Amino acid sequence: MARFGLSRLWAETAHGFRHPSVTTAYEKAFSLIQDYFFYSPTLETQHSRLVSVHVFVGDLTSEYASYQVDTGQLNRAIETLERGRALLWSEMRSFRTSTDRLAAVDLALAEEFVAINSKLEQVTTSIVPYEITQREGSGGEGSGRLDPFGPVVEMRQKLVDDRVKLISRIRALPDLDNFLKPPLFDTLRSAALRGPVIIINHCKRFPSDILILFYASPPSHITTTDDFYDRALQLGDRLVKDRRKYSLESKQYQKALRSVLKDLYELVGRPVVEEFRKMKIEEQSRVWWCPTSVFCHLPLHAMGPIPSDDGVKRYFSDLYISSYTPTLSALIESRKSAGSLGGQSSSKPSILLVAQPESLRYAIPEIWTIQRLDATVTSLISKEATPRSVVEGLRNHQFSHFVCHGNLERGKPLDASLRLYGGEPLTLLDIVRSRLPSAEFAFLSACHTAELTEESIDDEALHLTAAMQYCGFRSVVGTMWAMIDQGGETLIQDFYKILLSSDEPGVPYHERSARALRDAVRNLRREGASLERWVNYVHYGA
């Protein structure tokens, strides 16, 4: 890491003095950090390495993007922010990249590439025991302790080296010179095909920026105030501190949340709404948030209330239908056509219900709500819901609805889990290993499913909702924090009623889920639900 530290210092100094070597310095630092973590054997060790240098890595990306914005390179800034965040998801996604174009040119090479990707994914998602193991037998020259990672490191390094050579051969083929290179702006802008994407660059040493990506016009740049960085941190700290200090239904917490939403609107919401109106983005349009840093913890979809002349209390979600995405590439991927179960079909989707009523007092009404839907519902309840049966069920259904506990493990984001029968976990890593190309939509009615584990990295977006999106689900509803264990069936009933009865010709059911959630949440709010209950739900993906 000494070389990275030097290149990092070079980039920061060149940036501060506007030296002509600034781009070279940042690019060198980017290259070194990719090498540093990529040769780690497993996702777990890769994450540990990123945590050990996350202050430098996070600042590197945000500062480079800030420099590019400052010099008028908005397109390049968007490329940089895409390239420098969600590194683990990007690596995993590259193992499952489509080889259709390659196969049309060289089928044997495509098959070789698929095979080596499969081996790399298997190694990367493996769990290597931390306990030091003993050689068989005892005594003599052969006895002693072994590093359990040694053979895995060697295996993975050989696979990575072989893969690099394969990629070089592929890029030498006609029209494949950009194969698996970081996506360029012309590709990334397709993320805004269905609506603008708001990207927030939260930068400490240099100006922060809000960028709005459009499909058919150049990006917009919203400048921020000098205290933008500190104010955002204060909002995040205030929300976390008061959530720990008070119960979710307490007046103290409701007051704190109300204050955060109001200040967040002034910080981000107001300038974004003004820019939307300037760009003639119609109200009720869909929009996507691609936040960085502390904004990954803040409820941008619920900012407000928005000042009005008629005295009616409106929030950002009343004006625009918000979704989130960890990266632009994840959003682009979520819009690709679904598999053999008929993702673009007009017929109503089949639904897998996974529920644990023994541990959730108010689960029964929600279970009944799902089972009475005008759709084919398969139920895995109580002891029928094991990790194996659930994963198998996910493969055979387009929609999935979970009613169970969600659990976070401090410092171990890959161990975040949905608790099934007997407390057995379906972990984030279990979900990542799954391949569900026909999956469309998942509703995770459980605590913490879109929340980041403490001591994790904000920009890596390692939470259960993102994992569901990665393994194949095109749209996912999750929760930003713990849920209040009551009254959820009202929102669920409204959500599916709106979703399954909406008349939107040509729009797949999973793409109707964002509007259905917004409308169901708004109904809940108008019925007098506490602020926390309706702010908690978030939509990810298409």
Tab-separated table of C-alpha atoms in Angstrom, residues 222-480:
chain	number	residue	atom	x	y	z
A	222	ILE	CA	-26.093	21.614	-9.277
A	223	THR	CA	-23.467	23.413	-7.226
A	224	THR	CA	-23.579	23.026	-3.463
A	225	THR	CA	-22.852	25.335	-0.552
A	226	ASP	CA	-19.493	25.347	1.220
A	227	ASP	CA	-21.026	23.638	4.267
A	228	PHE	CA	-22.790	20.911	2.225
A	229	TYR	CA	-20.386	18.152	3.306
A	230	ASP	CA	-20.631	18.915	7.030
A	231	ARG	CA	-24.395	19.450	6.999
A	232	ALA	CA	-24.931	16.068	5.361
A	233	LEU	CA	-22.758	14.330	7.965
A	234	GLN	CA	-24.681	16.049	10.755
A	235	LEU	CA	-27.987	14.829	9.328
A	236	GLY	CA	-26.726	11.262	9.135
A	237	ASP	CA	-25.262	11.367	12.633
A	238	ARG	CA	-28.428	12.878	14.081
A	239	LEU	CA	-30.621	10.193	12.547
A	240	VAL	CA	-28.443	7.297	13.732
A	241	LYS	CA	-27.926	8.751	17.206
A	242	ASP	CA	-31.624	9.353	17.866
A	243	ARG	CA	-32.643	5.985	16.417
A	244	ARG	CA	-30.370	4.335	18.962
A	245	LYS	CA	-31.439	6.598	21.802
A	246	TYR	CA	-35.239	6.500	21.401
A	247	SER	CA	-37.829	3.911	20.425
A	248	LEU	CA	-39.005	4.179	16.820
A	249	GLU	CA	-42.547	5.176	17.845
A	250	SER	CA	-41.464	7.712	20.452
A	251	LYS	CA	-42.288	11.394	20.087
A	252	GLN	CA	-38.589	12.209	20.438
A	253	TYR	CA	-37.622	10.071	17.470
A	254	GLN	CA	-40.530	11.290	15.346
A	255	LYS	CA	-39.420	14.856	16.053
A	256	ALA	CA	-35.831	14.054	15.110
A	257	LEU	CA	-36.873	12.317	11.886
A	258	ARG	CA	-39.161	15.218	10.991
A	259	SER	CA	-36.266	17.634	11.472
A	260	VAL	CA	-33.924	15.534	9.300
A	261	LEU	CA	-36.448	15.309	6.455
A	262	LYS	CA	-36.997	19.077	6.550
A	263	ASP	CA	-33.279	19.908	6.548
A	264	LEU	CA	-32.583	17.283	3.892
A	265	TYR	CA	-35.121	18.936	1.602
A	266	GLU	CA	-33.393	22.287	1.988
A	267	LEU	CA	-29.983	20.703	1.376
A	268	VAL	CA	-30.848	18.454	-1.590
A	269	GLY	CA	-34.556	18.407	-2.393
A	270	ARG	CA	-35.145	22.078	-3.133
A	271	PRO	CA	-32.294	22.473	-5.667
A	272	VAL	CA	-33.232	19.177	-7.352
A	273	VAL	CA	-36.916	20.127	-7.664
A	274	GLU	CA	-35.932	23.528	-9.048
A	275	GLU	CA	-33.681	21.875	-11.622
A	276	PHE	CA	-36.409	19.394	-12.590
A	277	ARG	CA	-38.821	22.256	-13.175
A	278	LYS	CA	-36.211	24.113	-15.194
A	279	MET	CA	-35.660	20.974	-17.318
A	280	LYS	CA	-39.449	20.473	-17.601
A	281	ILE	CA	-39.447	17.074	-15.874
A	282	GLU	CA	-43.134	16.424	-15.294
A	283	GLU	CA	-44.402	15.746	-11.790
A	284	GLN	CA	-45.252	12.081	-11.120
A	285	SER	CA	-42.278	11.061	-13.272
A	286	ARG	CA	-40.036	8.283	-12.056
A	287	VAL	CA	-36.602	9.319	-10.807
A	288	TRP	CA	-33.662	7.363	-9.425
A	289	TRP	CA	-31.196	8.184	-6.653
A	290	CYS	CA	-27.584	7.019	-6.900
A	291	PRO	CA	-26.104	8.435	-3.676
A	292	THR	CA	-22.625	8.210	-2.202
A	293	SER	CA	-21.205	8.292	1.321
A	294	VAL	CA	-23.617	9.360	4.091
A	295	PHE	CA	-26.452	9.885	1.598
A	296	CYS	CA	-26.702	6.083	1.339
A	297	HIS	CA	-28.278	6.243	4.840
A	298	LEU	CA	-30.614	9.190	4.308
A	299	PRO	CA	-34.277	8.948	3.152
A	300	LEU	CA	-33.993	11.131	0.050
A	301	HIS	CA	-37.332	9.829	-1.282
A	302	ALA	CA	-39.198	11.275	1.721
A	303	MET	CA	-37.669	14.768	1.986
A	304	GLY	CA	-39.985	17.561	3.028
A	305	PRO	CA	-42.489	18.834	3.673
A	306	ILE	CA	-42.294	21.101	0.649
A	307	PRO	CA	-43.516	24.651	1.289
A	308	SER	CA	-46.771	25.383	-0.551
A	309	ASP	CA	-49.303	28.191	-0.876
A	310	ASP	CA	-52.325	25.964	-0.219
A	311	GLY	CA	-51.074	24.684	3.148
A	312	VAL	CA	-51.215	21.023	2.028
A	313	LYS	CA	-48.284	19.011	3.398
A	314	ARG	CA	-46.396	17.450	0.477
A	315	TYR	CA	-43.152	15.531	0.388
A	316	PHE	CA	-40.728	14.760	-2.424
A	317	SER	CA	-42.526	11.455	-2.970
A	318	ASP	CA	-45.752	13.351	-3.719
A	319	LEU	CA	-44.049	15.059	-6.656
A	320	TYR	CA	-41.843	12.295	-8.037
A	321	ILE	CA	-41.725	8.501	-7.756
A	322	SER	CA	-38.322	7.648	-6.298
A	323	SER	CA	-36.229	4.522	-6.641
A	324	TYR	CA	-32.623	3.837	-5.675
A	325	THR	CA	-29.777	2.045	-7.401
A	326	PRO	CA	-26.316	1.128	-6.055
A	327	THR	CA	-24.775	1.928	-9.459
A	328	LEU	CA	-25.893	2.963	-12.917
A	329	SER	CA	-24.790	-0.432	-14.253
A	330	ALA	CA	-27.054	-2.218	-11.754
A	331	LEU	CA	-30.019	-0.194	-12.997
A	332	ILE	CA	-29.181	-0.896	-16.637
A	333	GLU	CA	-28.881	-4.606	-15.856
A	334	SER	CA	-32.243	-4.642	-14.061
A	335	ARG	CA	-33.990	-3.551	-17.257
A	336	LYS	CA	-32.719	-6.384	-19.397
A	337	SER	CA	-35.379	-8.831	-20.533
A	338	ALA	CA	-36.350	-11.519	-18.061
A	339	GLY	CA	-35.959	-15.245	-18.593
A	340	SER	CA	-38.124	-18.207	-19.403
A	341	LEU	CA	-40.818	-17.582	-16.798
A	342	GLY	CA	-42.196	-14.770	-18.910
A	343	GLY	CA	-40.805	-11.542	-17.473
A	344	GLN	CA	-42.452	-9.406	-20.156
A	345	SER	CA	-45.727	-11.336	-20.100
A	346	SER	CA	-49.007	-9.580	-19.419
A	347	SER	CA	-50.167	-12.508	-17.261
A	348	LYS	CA	-50.071	-12.049	-13.516
A	349	PRO	CA	-46.865	-13.271	-11.882
A	350	SER	CA	-46.528	-16.282	-9.627
A	351	ILE	CA	-45.649	-15.353	-6.046
A	352	LEU	CA	-43.500	-17.175	-3.494
A	353	LEU	CA	-44.470	-16.356	0.093
A	354	VAL	CA	-41.807	-16.992	2.736
A	355	ALA	CA	-42.959	-16.345	6.314
A	356	GLN	CA	-42.059	-17.036	9.926
A	357	PRO	CA	-45.187	-16.253	11.996
A	358	GLU	CA	-43.828	-17.840	15.201
A	359	SER	CA	-41.311	-15.044	15.665
A	360	LEU	CA	-43.457	-12.171	14.364
A	361	ARG	CA	-46.570	-11.286	16.285
A	362	TYR	CA	-48.247	-9.474	13.388
A	363	ALA	CA	-47.196	-11.792	10.544
A	364	ILE	CA	-50.478	-13.728	10.278
A	365	PRO	CA	-52.571	-10.858	8.819
A	366	GLU	CA	-49.831	-10.173	6.252
A	367	ILE	CA	-49.695	-13.862	5.321
A	368	TRP	CA	-53.450	-13.931	4.799
A	369	THR	CA	-53.229	-10.801	2.655
A	370	ILE	CA	-50.719	-12.425	0.294
A	371	GLN	CA	-52.535	-15.764	0.137
A	372	ARG	CA	-55.795	-14.059	-0.875
A	373	LEU	CA	-54.258	-12.217	-3.837
A	374	ASP	CA	-55.625	-12.759	-7.321
A	375	ALA	CA	-52.456	-14.613	-8.341
A	376	THR	CA	-50.824	-18.019	-7.973
A	377	VAL	CA	-49.213	-18.079	-4.517
A	378	THR	CA	-46.867	-20.778	-3.181
A	379	SER	CA	-46.343	-20.629	0.587
A	380	LEU	CA	-43.233	-21.656	2.508
A	381	ILE	CA	-44.274	-21.048	6.101
A	382	SER	CA	-42.560	-21.986	9.346
A	383	LYS	CA	-40.622	-25.251	9.030
A	384	GLU	CA	-41.156	-25.384	5.264
A	385	ALA	CA	-38.917	-22.338	4.912
A	386	THR	CA	-35.311	-23.504	4.960
A	387	PRO	CA	-32.451	-21.868	3.039
A	388	ARG	CA	-32.463	-24.705	0.500
A	389	SER	CA	-36.234	-24.708	-0.075
A	390	VAL	CA	-36.366	-20.927	-0.291
A	391	VAL	CA	-33.599	-20.672	-2.898
A	392	GLU	CA	-35.262	-23.436	-4.914
A	393	GLY	CA	-38.587	-21.605	-4.660
A	394	LEU	CA	-37.010	-18.343	-5.810
A	395	ARG	CA	-35.896	-20.085	-9.006
A	396	ASN	CA	-39.453	-21.046	-9.865
A	397	HIS	CA	-41.346	-17.835	-9.150
A	398	GLN	CA	-41.289	-14.375	-10.631
A	399	PHE	CA	-42.329	-12.549	-7.430
A	400	SER	CA	-41.264	-13.245	-3.848
A	401	HIS	CA	-42.553	-11.837	-0.572
A	402	PHE	CA	-40.689	-12.335	2.707
A	403	VAL	CA	-42.261	-11.896	6.145
A	404	CYS	CA	-39.537	-12.613	8.684
A	405	HIS	CA	-36.792	-11.062	10.764
A	406	GLY	CA	-33.868	-9.334	9.101
A	407	ASN	CA	-30.552	-9.407	10.901
A	408	LEU	CA	-27.290	-7.439	10.652
A	409	GLU	CA	-23.864	-8.556	11.885
A	410	ARG	CA	-21.585	-5.703	12.860
A	411	GLY	CA	-18.554	-5.520	10.589
A	412	LYS	CA	-19.744	-8.559	8.585
A	413	PRO	CA	-22.058	-7.383	5.804
A	414	LEU	CA	-21.911	-10.743	4.011
A	415	ASP	CA	-23.511	-12.309	7.114
A	416	ALA	CA	-26.573	-10.039	6.987
A	417	SER	CA	-29.514	-12.407	6.764
A	418	LEU	CA	-33.193	-13.160	6.559
A	419	ARG	CA	-34.094	-15.439	9.473
A	420	LEU	CA	-35.940	-18.581	8.458
A	421	TYR	CA	-37.256	-21.546	10.441
A	422	GLY	CA	-35.485	-22.129	13.754
A	423	GLY	CA	-33.476	-18.944	13.248
A	424	GLU	CA	-31.542	-20.493	10.360
A	425	PRO	CA	-30.148	-17.648	8.251
A	426	LEU	CA	-30.469	-17.057	4.543
A	427	THR	CA	-27.385	-14.854	4.310
A	428	LEU	CA	-26.410	-12.158	1.884
A	429	LEU	CA	-23.688	-14.493	0.627
A	430	ASP	CA	-26.252	-17.294	0.085
A	431	ILE	CA	-28.288	-14.877	-2.030
A	432	VAL	CA	-25.228	-13.753	-3.997
A	433	ARG	CA	-24.419	-17.371	-4.894
A	434	SER	CA	-27.908	-17.867	-6.348
A	435	ARG	CA	-28.636	-17.397	-10.023
A	436	LEU	CA	-32.210	-16.281	-10.584
A	437	PRO	CA	-32.454	-14.975	-14.163
A	438	SER	CA	-36.262	-15.233	-14.223
A	439	ALA	CA	-36.826	-13.394	-10.945
A	440	GLU	CA	-38.609	-10.062	-11.250
A	441	PHE	CA	-39.700	-8.581	-7.938
A	442	ALA	CA	-39.100	-9.155	-4.231
A	443	PHE	CA	-40.761	-7.485	-1.262
A	444	LEU	CA	-38.575	-7.851	1.838
A	445	SER	CA	-40.981	-7.175	4.700
A	446	ALA	CA	-38.246	-7.532	7.280
A	447	CYS	CA	-36.008	-5.259	9.328
A	448	HIS	CA	-32.781	-3.736	7.996
A	449	THR	CA	-32.989	-5.139	4.459
A	450	ALA	CA	-31.723	-1.947	2.785
A	451	GLU	CA	-29.568	-0.912	5.735
A	452	LEU	CA	-25.787	-1.094	5.771
A	453	THR	CA	-24.028	-2.987	8.539
A	454	GLU	CA	-21.974	-0.956	10.980
A	455	GLU	CA	-18.284	-0.888	10.042
A	456	SER	CA	-19.169	-1.604	6.443
A	457	ILE	CA	-18.460	0.749	3.529
A	458	ASP	CA	-21.275	3.023	2.393
A	459	ASP	CA	-20.317	3.076	-1.270
A	460	GLU	CA	-20.118	-0.717	-1.510
A	461	ALA	CA	-23.900	-1.020	-0.851
A	462	LEU	CA	-23.536	-4.452	0.741
A	463	HIS	CA	-27.088	-4.983	1.977
A	464	LEU	CA	-29.791	-7.589	1.369
A	465	THR	CA	-31.813	-5.497	-1.064
A	466	ALA	CA	-28.790	-4.946	-3.314
A	467	ALA	CA	-27.978	-8.668	-3.097
A	468	MET	CA	-31.478	-9.568	-4.319
A	469	GLN	CA	-31.023	-7.150	-7.203
A	470	TYR	CA	-27.632	-8.649	-8.044
A	471	CYS	CA	-28.828	-12.263	-8.155
A	472	GLY	CA	-31.572	-11.448	-10.664
A	473	PHE	CA	-34.479	-9.503	-9.169
A	474	ARG	CA	-35.223	-6.468	-11.290
A	475	SER	CA	-37.102	-4.540	-8.611
A	476	VAL	CA	-36.912	-4.892	-4.822
A	477	VAL	CA	-38.670	-3.219	-1.886
A	478	GLY	CA	-36.621	-3.078	1.301
A	479	THR	CA	-36.447	-1.213	4.597
A	480	MET	CA	-33.937	1.411	5.730
